[in-house]
Amino acid sequence: MTTASTADVARINQENRVVAMVRARPRLWALLAVVVGWIVIWSVTEGMHTLEISTSTRTDVHRWLQDLSDSVADAFSSDSNVIARALSGFADAMDSVFTWLQHLFTVAPFPRPYPQIGWLGTVAIAALVTFAIAGWRLVLLVVPSFFLFGFLGYWTDSVDTLLITLFSVLIACVVGIPLGVWMAHSKVVSAIVTPVLDVMQTMPSFVYLLPFSILFGIGPAAAIMVTLVYATPPVIRISAHGLRTVSTGVLEATDSLGQGRLQRLVKVELPLAKRTIIVGVNQTIMAALAMATIAAYINGPGLGQPVIDGLKRGQFGTSFVAGLCIVIAAVMLDRTTTASSLRAEQARRAGDRGRRLRRIVLAAGTVGTLIAVYLSHVQVWANEFPANPDLGTPLRNAVDDFGDWLRTNLSSFTSSIQNNFTEWFLNPVQSLVAESPWFVTGVAILLIAVIVGGLRALAATAVCLAGISLLDLWYNAMVTLTSVLVATAIVVVIAVVLGVAMGRSTGVDRAVRPFLDAGQTIPPFVPLIPVLILFGPNRFTAIIAAVIYAVPIATKLVADGIRGVSPETLEASRSTGASRWQEITKVQLPMARGSLLLATNQGLLYVLSMVVIGGMVGAGGLGFDIVKGFRQSEYVGRGLAAGITIVLLGIMLDRITTYGAARAGGTQIRART
């Protein structure tokens, strides 16, 4: 064979390998082509047609939204509008009930100098209720948690937070569980309600504050309403899911016995879906607790006030101690609701003797609780929480001293990390997304949407981008999108590393999962505290706080996906001599790519929920617009436009990743088959 022919064969083989690589991962190569083309166009057109406007500019759309908010506020302040009058009446009724609860537990009703029930009665009631719904082991968590609230110096604020959380959750469950039942049994209702729930869950928590403060003013009524609306979607969606997953065989068996629809629901469906419904209640409690903290911006009572006041004044010790109380409350409520889902099964295992013993303990506990409530009503020592031991003051001072030490000794190191990250990564990515001509960025996003999620993702993305353009905040939306994508990329990297380790090792899972559980219960303000100490207020701080908030849920999803790869597939790969690295990259990660995309989806939404909070610490973008609209009445219209824009961004990102996960899941199923 001649040298020329040998070269031709080599060239053909190389071309065949390239074609094979492209055919093996066509979407990946298509994405790479879009990004490369985008970078080439950006390098020539940077800074042209970006639709950037100044922070003080208000366009016609913003003024129209301003006029609309003014007209709605006027309608709610008058008695002529029936809907406004009904909503105001409902809010006033809830405010009255909550005020009564405060007089009962935390606020002295005039002329009495102390609340009706003091700390001793409150702790006794909490212990009795916990034993009744979750068992004695949880009493050992709940009672010390209440004592810590007092010893840390935030008894009243902590109880107020629990009151507004549990009060909102109770109403959310009364409304949400029946609606979830209705969705599970009616495709029409499900088709109508699901998009509404999507919008409610996509909207970042802080965005709710602006319209509710317009409608109901500043105070407990608005805080209760916003907490209720934000917390209701999880219990609706998860209750419907639990009822849909009840075995059809069981339902057919009950139908053969002649049971009616109501009997089947009460005696079969709800008991079988009970554990899933309680998971929904748990998620509703976590959402209500997070919003009850954020609602401090509209004068909502509770622990949010000292957290925000400490952040505003740079007193991070105050914010840390109050934030610690929030974490304690979150862990306590999370563990109690989780244990309550298992109590019925534990009672069945305990048998008749266990049930008799439990009734005796409940009866004795009820008597003891009544005595404690009476003492806390008539005795000052049992009403006002004792001032000693004071754990809050030394802890607060220690955190402030430690923060000063970090700023003094690590400022050069942390500044170097922040500056290098911002200069070499964040700024170039933001320039590509926000400084490209708006139509170039729009086309690139549409192409990415169709490659990842298909035609349905393309349609949703086109609608959302059109809405963002019409709201006249395109540039700020792209700045926010950059921060969200960068934070999500970091979240996914961390989640893959930790998730693979957890999925492959039970020991690693047991060691890491408690930290993830605790991380999932942390309300969004709390991660800001240590990051602000280290890096100060800037975009980098907002991104790191969002990463801390989003990593737990993404990591759990990746770990579950890795763990879900069949042992037979792993054994087959090992039999071929695959190394550990090859097993992870060639088998487990490809087989779990549906879980990876779902983890990306949830990481995106969690990061997006931190956008406005990031706007308070120098992140700019849409978060800054919302905060400014909230604080300055003349910018309410622009703030509302920014809130709607964030919702559109959230829906767009959610649809791209959700439909992408569905496509990857279908590929995964075909591969397994």
XYZ file of C-alpha atoms in Angstrom:
673
model
C 0.000 0.000 0.000
C 1.365 3.421 -0.917
C 2.021 6.211 1.589
C -0.770 8.316 0.040
C -3.344 5.584 0.392
C -2.281 4.985 4.021
C -2.782 8.678 4.762
C -6.211 8.595 3.105
C -7.235 5.605 5.239
C -6.054 7.350 8.400
C -7.945 10.502 7.447
C -11.139 8.520 6.753
C -10.817 6.685 10.076
C -10.359 9.992 11.879
C -13.430 11.432 10.156
C -15.418 8.332 11.093
C -14.405 8.713 14.734
C -15.501 12.355 14.717
C -18.842 11.405 13.139
C -19.274 8.652 15.716
C -18.583 11.097 18.571
C -21.143 13.555 17.218
C -23.744 10.830 16.715
C -23.151 9.492 20.246
C -23.895 12.858 21.893
C -25.637 15.057 19.340
C -27.296 17.394 21.837
C -24.060 17.993 23.724
C -22.248 18.953 20.518
C -25.175 21.109 19.442
C -25.014 22.982 22.751
C -21.278 23.463 22.330
C -21.834 24.832 18.824
C -24.430 27.329 20.086
C -22.145 28.556 22.868
C -19.152 28.899 20.542
C -21.217 30.799 17.977
C -22.612 33.017 20.731
C -19.085 33.835 21.971
C -17.909 34.695 18.454
C -20.828 37.093 17.868
C -20.404 38.630 21.347
C -16.726 39.331 20.722
C -17.727 41.550 17.788
C -20.926 43.131 19.147
C -20.213 43.499 22.884
C -22.147 46.377 24.450
C -24.458 46.964 21.469
C -28.285 46.902 21.777
C -28.251 45.572 25.351
C -31.490 47.403 26.372
C -29.763 48.647 29.532
C -31.572 51.389 31.465
C -30.467 53.384 34.509
C -31.588 52.469 38.027
C -33.835 55.551 38.155
C -35.575 55.051 34.799
C -39.288 54.225 34.776
C -40.753 53.268 31.429
C -44.369 53.384 30.292
C -44.866 49.762 31.396
C -43.541 50.578 34.855
C -45.812 53.615 35.144
C -48.788 51.523 34.010
C -48.027 48.975 36.744
C -47.644 51.843 39.209
C -51.100 53.158 38.292
C -52.523 49.649 38.521
C -51.096 49.134 42.013
C -52.470 52.519 43.102
C -55.942 51.648 41.801
C -55.875 48.266 43.559
C -54.739 49.912 46.797
C -57.568 52.458 46.479
C -60.079 49.671 45.883
C -58.936 47.841 49.006
C -59.127 51.014 51.056
C -62.766 51.592 50.064
C -65.894 49.570 50.736
C -67.179 49.612 47.151
C -65.295 46.560 45.844
C -66.873 43.279 46.958
C -63.756 41.143 46.372
C -61.518 43.643 48.121
C -63.937 43.843 51.027
C -64.063 40.024 51.309
C -60.268 39.654 51.243
C -59.803 42.478 53.715
C -62.394 40.905 55.985
C -60.638 37.542 55.792
C -57.268 39.157 56.565
C -58.763 41.110 59.467
C -60.331 37.921 60.862
C -57.004 36.087 60.742
C -55.296 39.088 62.282
C -57.820 39.038 65.139
C -57.289 35.324 65.769
C -53.515 35.735 65.688
C -53.692 38.715 68.058
C -55.742 36.534 70.430
C -53.046 33.832 70.237
C -50.383 36.415 70.997
C -52.329 37.613 74.029
C -52.544 34.006 75.087
C -48.813 33.221 74.834
C -46.544 36.238 74.190
C -48.208 39.672 74.498
C -49.736 41.066 77.674
C -53.443 41.897 77.129
C -54.341 45.191 78.774
C -54.675 45.638 81.741
C -52.940 42.338 82.605
C -49.118 42.831 82.788
C -48.275 39.354 81.437
C -49.609 36.945 78.771
C -52.386 34.561 79.800
C -50.089 31.520 79.543
C -46.412 31.840 80.409
C -43.347 29.821 79.553
C -44.110 26.897 81.882
C -47.569 26.341 80.417
C -46.291 26.799 76.862
C -43.556 24.184 77.303
C -46.027 21.780 78.926
C -48.539 22.184 76.064
C -45.768 21.665 73.478
C -44.595 18.498 75.270
C -48.107 17.053 75.513
C -48.959 17.747 71.853
C -45.613 16.337 70.722
C -46.132 13.134 72.707
C -49.646 12.750 71.312
C -48.675 13.119 67.645
C -45.034 11.960 67.510
C -44.093 9.944 70.597
C -41.892 10.389 73.657
C -38.567 10.499 71.781
C -39.539 13.754 70.114
C -40.455 15.239 73.491
C -36.732 14.964 74.288
C -36.082 17.241 71.293
C -38.980 19.681 71.634
C -38.659 20.546 75.325
C -34.911 21.396 75.168
C -35.600 23.404 71.997
C -38.102 25.598 73.837
C -35.669 26.098 76.707
C -32.974 27.112 74.221
C -35.311 29.767 72.808
C -35.433 31.347 76.257
C -31.798 30.836 77.228
C -30.686 32.441 73.943
C -32.806 35.498 74.768
C -35.517 35.151 72.117
C -38.410 33.457 73.901
C -41.124 35.864 72.752
C -39.841 36.152 69.168
C -39.459 32.373 68.879
C -42.963 31.647 70.130
C -44.371 34.338 67.816
C -42.578 32.670 64.887
C -44.035 29.290 65.854
C -47.509 30.813 66.250
C -47.567 32.501 62.842
C -46.049 29.398 61.214
C -48.437 26.859 62.735
C -51.450 29.168 62.336
C -50.704 29.638 58.635
C -50.023 25.910 58.161
C -53.318 24.984 59.804
C -55.273 27.183 57.378
C -53.115 25.978 54.460
C -53.937 22.355 55.305
C -57.644 23.057 55.737
C -57.671 24.583 52.254
C -54.909 22.602 50.582
C -55.657 18.972 51.450
C -59.265 19.046 50.135
C -58.019 20.818 47.007
C -55.340 18.136 46.599
C -58.029 15.456 46.929
C -60.089 17.210 44.269
C -57.059 17.451 41.940
C -56.334 13.746 42.384
C -59.874 12.823 41.309
C -60.434 15.395 38.554
C -58.222 15.934 35.524
C -60.007 19.214 34.787
C -59.287 20.619 38.249
C -55.704 19.392 38.028
C -55.234 21.066 34.634
C -56.566 24.362 36.019
C -54.758 24.360 39.378
C -51.346 22.975 38.336
C -50.229 26.067 36.323
C -51.266 28.294 39.238
C -49.204 26.172 41.623
C -46.276 26.299 39.194
C -46.310 30.092 39.232
C -46.717 30.237 43.023
C -43.787 27.869 43.618
C -41.567 29.454 40.980
C -42.004 32.939 42.413
C -39.224 33.776 44.918
C -40.541 34.293 48.421
C -39.572 37.964 48.677
C -41.525 38.826 45.530
C -44.760 38.124 47.412
C -44.125 40.957 49.860
C -44.620 43.847 47.440
C -48.171 43.070 46.224
C -49.345 41.962 49.671
C -48.012 45.111 51.307
C -49.962 47.078 48.673
C -53.140 45.109 49.344
C -53.052 44.791 53.131
C -50.569 47.398 54.301
C -47.733 46.772 56.751
C -48.368 44.550 59.762
C -49.365 41.090 61.003
C -52.348 40.776 58.624
C -50.159 41.117 55.528
C -47.526 38.826 57.078
C -50.124 36.119 57.747
C -51.632 36.393 54.263
C -48.283 36.244 52.475
C -47.150 33.297 54.624
C -50.397 31.471 53.960
C -50.274 31.950 50.174
C -46.582 31.029 49.914
C -46.928 27.910 52.092
C -50.075 26.383 50.571
C -48.798 24.926 47.218
C -46.632 22.096 48.676
C -49.467 20.503 50.659
C -51.821 20.720 47.653
C -49.370 19.204 45.191
C -48.020 16.466 47.474
C -51.483 15.482 48.748
C -52.671 15.051 45.170
C -49.564 13.014 44.370
C -50.094 10.772 47.394
C -53.682 9.988 46.449
C -52.762 9.313 42.819
C -50.152 6.743 43.874
C -52.599 4.612 45.884
C -52.609 1.118 44.379
C -55.295 0.650 41.728
C -55.636 -2.969 42.838
C -56.655 -1.861 46.320
C -59.151 0.619 44.887
C -60.690 -2.025 42.623
C -61.029 -4.351 45.607
C -62.888 -1.701 47.609
C -65.152 -0.987 44.641
C -66.058 -4.691 44.508
C -67.208 -4.437 48.138
C -69.723 -1.774 47.169
C -68.122 1.186 48.937
C -69.185 4.662 47.858
C -66.732 7.324 46.759
C -66.766 9.074 50.142
C -66.284 5.804 52.046
C -63.406 4.813 49.777
C -61.773 8.207 50.268
C -62.091 8.235 54.060
C -61.410 4.551 54.778
C -58.925 3.624 52.064
C -57.324 6.454 50.079
C -56.557 8.934 52.855
C -55.154 6.293 55.270
C -52.939 4.828 52.547
C -51.750 8.275 51.437
C -51.311 9.530 54.999
C -47.524 9.384 55.073
C -47.234 11.234 51.774
C -49.719 13.879 52.908
C -47.710 14.421 56.095
C -44.631 14.956 53.916
C -46.644 17.706 52.211
C -47.526 19.179 55.599
C -43.829 19.065 56.510
C -42.857 20.970 53.367
C -45.629 23.491 54.022
C -44.274 24.051 57.539
C -40.768 24.670 56.165
C -42.119 27.113 53.563
C -44.208 28.933 56.181
C -41.236 29.190 58.529
C -39.053 30.640 55.760
C -41.719 33.164 54.758
C -42.550 34.048 58.366
C -38.934 35.167 58.680
C -38.920 37.162 55.431
C -42.280 38.711 56.361
C -40.425 40.722 58.993
C -39.869 43.224 56.150
C -43.589 44.029 56.321
C -43.534 44.147 60.124
C -44.375 40.500 60.624
C -43.753 39.326 64.193
C -41.090 36.818 65.132
C -37.415 36.050 64.712
C -37.106 37.730 61.330
C -36.920 41.156 62.960
C -33.689 40.592 64.954
C -32.098 38.767 61.988
C -32.795 41.693 59.647
C -31.912 44.344 62.223
C -28.576 42.650 62.867
C -27.790 42.467 59.151
C -28.679 46.136 58.639
C -26.465 47.282 61.515
C -23.595 44.902 60.851
C -24.248 43.175 64.203
C -23.747 39.670 62.916
C -23.769 38.183 66.412
C -27.378 39.306 66.847
C -28.338 37.885 63.458
C -26.499 34.640 64.202
C -28.208 33.994 67.541
C -31.663 34.788 66.141
C -30.853 32.680 63.079
C -29.811 29.828 65.365
C -33.244 29.980 66.997
C -34.813 29.742 63.530
C -32.725 26.665 62.733
C -33.703 25.064 66.065
C -37.388 25.741 65.327
C -37.033 24.334 61.807
C -35.308 21.138 62.938
C -37.822 20.685 65.754
C -40.843 21.056 63.458
C -39.263 18.945 60.712
C -38.465 16.028 63.023
C -41.840 16.194 64.754
C -43.890 16.058 61.569
C -41.673 13.312 60.142
C -42.086 11.217 63.287
C -45.850 11.780 63.312
C -46.100 9.994 59.956
C -44.654 6.855 61.594
C -46.568 6.980 64.890
C -49.564 4.895 63.767
C -47.285 2.080 62.594
C -45.312 2.214 65.842
C -48.550 2.071 67.840
C -49.631 -1.051 65.949
C -46.313 -2.726 66.741
C -46.625 -1.786 70.418
C -49.901 -3.756 70.734
C -52.648 -3.419 73.355
C -50.227 -3.050 76.250
C -48.443 -0.183 74.541
C -51.741 1.559 73.767
C -52.886 1.269 77.414
C -49.588 2.668 78.649
C -49.820 5.524 76.159
C -53.340 6.413 77.311
C -52.176 6.478 80.937
C -49.241 8.746 80.056
C -51.518 11.028 78.022
C -53.993 11.299 80.900
C -51.234 12.048 83.413
C -49.620 14.488 80.977
C -52.930 16.291 80.476
C -53.331 16.769 84.232
C -49.730 17.958 84.541
C -50.194 20.345 81.618
C -53.319 21.875 83.144
C -51.442 22.438 86.404
C -48.515 24.029 84.525
C -50.886 26.292 82.558
C -52.604 27.397 85.786
C -49.274 28.136 87.510
C -48.027 30.103 84.492
C -51.239 32.138 84.580
C -51.047 33.116 88.262
C -47.339 33.004 89.111
C -44.843 35.505 87.716
C -41.905 33.034 87.944
C -43.819 30.587 85.729
C -44.971 33.259 83.283
C -41.914 35.377 82.460
C -39.006 33.289 81.186
C -36.069 33.510 83.628
C -33.187 35.773 82.640
C -30.571 33.222 83.647
C -28.738 31.319 82.354
C -28.062 33.797 79.560
C -26.518 31.908 76.654
C -27.366 34.501 74.010
C -25.140 37.392 75.143
C -21.822 35.467 75.319
C -22.610 33.678 72.059
C -23.504 36.976 70.386
C -20.274 38.572 71.607
C -18.233 35.546 70.573
C -19.638 35.660 67.034
C -18.972 39.403 66.776
C -15.394 38.913 68.016
C -14.873 35.988 65.643
C -16.275 38.049 62.766
C -13.874 40.881 63.591
C -10.993 38.398 63.709
C -11.977 36.946 60.331
C -12.213 40.379 58.743
C -8.877 41.411 60.214
C -6.881 38.271 59.486
C -8.565 36.757 56.450
C -9.722 39.836 54.540
C -6.823 39.695 52.093
C -7.395 35.982 51.454
C -11.193 36.258 51.050
C -10.830 39.404 48.934
C -8.425 37.545 46.674
C -10.899 34.690 46.201
C -13.735 37.098 45.513
C -11.765 39.316 43.129
C -10.301 36.437 41.120
C -13.642 34.655 40.839
C -15.381 37.866 39.797
C -12.714 38.968 37.333
C -11.939 35.659 35.648
C -15.312 33.939 35.685
C -18.327 35.980 36.776
C -17.618 39.115 34.757
C -16.926 37.280 31.454
C -20.072 35.176 31.795
C -22.166 38.239 32.660
C -20.667 40.132 29.737
C -21.572 37.273 27.375
C -25.181 37.033 28.612
C -25.977 40.682 29.333
C -23.637 42.612 27.041
C -24.530 40.727 23.861
C -27.226 42.335 21.698
C -30.563 41.392 23.186
C -31.672 39.514 20.074
C -28.448 37.472 20.015
C -28.906 36.419 23.638
C -32.572 35.677 22.979
C -31.840 33.459 19.984
C -29.080 31.646 21.898
C -31.426 30.932 24.815
C -34.125 29.678 22.417
C -31.652 27.340 20.721
C -30.445 26.013 24.084
C -34.073 25.478 25.137
C -34.964 23.418 22.065
C -31.758 21.364 22.281
C -32.221 20.543 25.969
C -36.000 20.342 26.345
C -37.460 20.049 22.848
C -40.337 21.940 21.248
C -42.347 22.313 24.469
C -39.402 23.991 26.181
C -38.930 26.182 23.092
C -42.544 27.377 23.220
C -42.410 28.149 26.963
C -39.076 29.944 26.574
C -40.333 32.059 23.683
C -43.357 33.217 25.713
C -41.224 34.008 28.773
C -38.598 35.908 26.800
C -41.306 37.930 25.067
C -42.755 38.825 28.476
C -39.341 39.817 29.840
C -38.770 42.061 26.823
C -42.174 43.736 27.220
C -41.481 44.526 30.886
C -38.484 46.689 29.870
C -35.996 45.037 32.246
C -34.119 42.844 29.772
C -30.597 43.872 30.822
C -31.292 43.460 34.543
C -32.938 40.113 33.812
C -29.804 38.939 32.031
C -27.620 40.105 34.939
C -29.821 38.093 37.294
C -29.811 35.129 34.912
C -26.005 35.188 34.957
C -25.844 35.004 38.753
C -28.435 32.225 38.790
C -26.602 30.164 36.155
C -23.198 30.630 37.813
C -24.554 29.688 41.237
C -26.393 26.712 39.760
C -23.249 25.504 38.006
C -21.392 25.549 41.335
C -24.335 23.789 43.022
C -24.357 21.035 40.389
C -20.593 20.449 40.678
C -20.789 20.155 44.469
C -23.946 18.029 44.267
C -22.367 15.609 41.792
C -19.220 15.182 43.899
C -21.106 14.679 47.164
C -24.011 12.809 45.574
C -21.765 10.264 43.849
C -19.878 9.671 47.093
C -23.151 9.238 49.012
C -24.693 7.012 46.363
C -21.672 4.702 46.310
C -20.997 4.553 50.060
C -23.489 4.007 52.865
C -20.964 5.348 55.369
C -20.551 8.619 53.470
C -24.335 8.887 53.156
C -24.806 8.506 56.913
C -22.111 11.075 57.614
C -23.272 13.712 55.108
C -27.073 13.348 55.167
C -27.594 14.960 58.637
C -25.818 18.081 57.381
C -28.019 18.103 54.275
C -31.150 17.666 56.410
C -30.097 20.586 58.580
C -29.257 22.631 55.475
C -32.718 22.054 54.016
C -34.364 23.411 57.153
C -32.355 26.658 57.173
C -34.477 29.679 56.111
C -32.903 31.713 53.290
C -31.638 34.641 55.366
C -29.461 32.520 57.637
C -26.762 31.492 55.076
C -26.062 35.177 54.462
C -24.645 35.726 57.940
C -21.339 33.799 57.760
C -20.798 34.723 54.095
C -21.260 38.432 54.824
C -18.680 38.179 57.588
C -16.163 36.646 55.194
C -16.794 38.553 51.969
C -18.909 41.624 52.725
C -21.850 42.810 50.584
C -21.319 42.079 46.861
C -22.382 39.766 44.014
C -20.022 37.031 45.137
C -21.632 36.961 48.593
C -25.088 36.565 47.068
C -23.901 33.682 44.869
C -22.212 31.799 47.734
C -25.266 32.227 49.988
C -27.482 30.874 47.191
C -25.116 27.909 46.722
C -25.262 27.059 50.433
C -29.057 27.213 50.321
C -29.435 25.079 47.171
C -26.762 22.383 47.617
C -28.687 20.093 50.045
C -31.695 19.355 47.808
C -29.561 18.938 44.659
C -27.128 16.606 46.429
C -29.917 14.378 47.728
C -31.406 14.032 44.247
C -28.040 13.110 42.719
C -27.385 10.580 45.489
C -30.799 8.980 44.943
C -30.135 8.778 41.192
C -26.730 7.151 41.673
C -28.189 4.730 44.196
C -30.962 3.865 41.753
C -28.613 2.411 39.119
C -29.288 -1.334 39.085
C -26.671 -3.582 40.746
C -26.777 -5.868 37.680
C -25.571 -3.010 35.474
C -22.717 -2.253 37.863
C -21.722 -5.918 38.042
C -21.682 -6.099 34.246
C -19.363 -3.085 34.042
C -17.039 -4.505 36.690
C -16.868 -7.820 34.864
C -15.408 -5.994 31.860
C -12.590 -4.619 34.019
C -13.915 -1.034 34.323
C -12.090 1.111 36.877
C -13.908 3.054 39.581
C -13.624 6.276 37.551
C -14.947 4.549 34.415
C -17.791 3.026 36.415
C -18.833 6.474 37.638
C -18.417 8.385 34.375
C -19.439 5.694 31.879
C -22.217 3.925 33.788
C -23.637 5.619 36.883
C -23.722 9.259 35.772
C -25.150 8.487 32.302
C -27.755 6.142 33.795
C -28.698 8.777 36.395
C -28.805 11.757 34.020
C -32.549 12.174 34.600
C -31.830 12.674 38.314
C -28.973 15.022 37.431
C -31.269 17.233 35.381
C -33.896 17.129 38.127
C -31.197 18.157 40.612
C -30.276 21.006 38.268
C -33.936 22.022 38.097
C -34.357 22.136 41.860
C -30.995 23.828 42.313
C -32.077 26.528 39.854
C -35.328 27.177 41.689
C -33.640 27.309 45.090
C -30.973 29.666 43.756
C -33.655 31.816 42.130
C -35.470 32.092 45.466
C -32.359 33.866 46.821
C -32.264 36.490 44.048
C -34.038 39.236 45.980
C -32.154 38.524 49.178
C -28.987 38.781 47.110
C -30.200 42.161 45.891
C -29.980 43.383 49.479
C -26.282 42.576 49.671
C -25.044 44.076 46.442
C -26.045 41.519 43.808
C -27.871 44.108 41.687
C -30.148 43.032 38.862
C -33.818 42.322 39.452
C -33.315 41.811 43.190
C -32.210 45.424 43.556
C -35.248 46.616 41.563
C -37.634 44.733 43.854
C -35.976 46.001 47.028
C -36.040 49.576 45.696
C -39.691 49.246 44.698
C -40.478 47.923 48.148
C -38.684 50.766 49.934
C -39.608 53.713 47.667
C -43.253 54.121 46.697
C -42.483 55.907 43.418
C -40.672 52.767 42.166
C -43.418 50.279 43.040
C -44.262 49.838 39.337
C -40.684 48.980 38.449
C -40.509 46.653 41.448
C -43.650 44.845 40.285
C -42.180 44.546 36.783
C -39.024 43.052 38.295
C -41.080 40.576 40.325
C -42.997 39.418 37.246
C -39.722 39.178 35.327
C -38.247 36.891 37.993
C -41.334 34.681 37.761
C -40.913 34.485 33.971
C -37.228 33.619 34.378
C -38.159 30.928 36.880
C -40.814 29.410 34.628
C -38.444 29.465 31.656
C -35.606 27.757 33.526
C -37.997 25.311 35.157
C -39.521 24.273 31.827
C -36.154 23.855 30.101
C -34.760 21.641 32.869
C -38.025 19.774 33.507
C -38.565 18.861 29.866
C -34.859 18.096 29.580
C -35.128 15.715 32.542
C -38.137 14.054 30.922
C -36.211 13.520 27.664
C -33.205 12.175 29.548
C -35.475 9.898 31.556
C -36.956 8.471 28.365
C -33.467 7.844 26.996
C -32.533 6.226 30.278
C -35.524 3.907 30.173
C -34.738 2.896 26.586
C -31.118 2.194 27.545
C -32.185 -0.048 30.424
C -34.693 -1.861 28.267
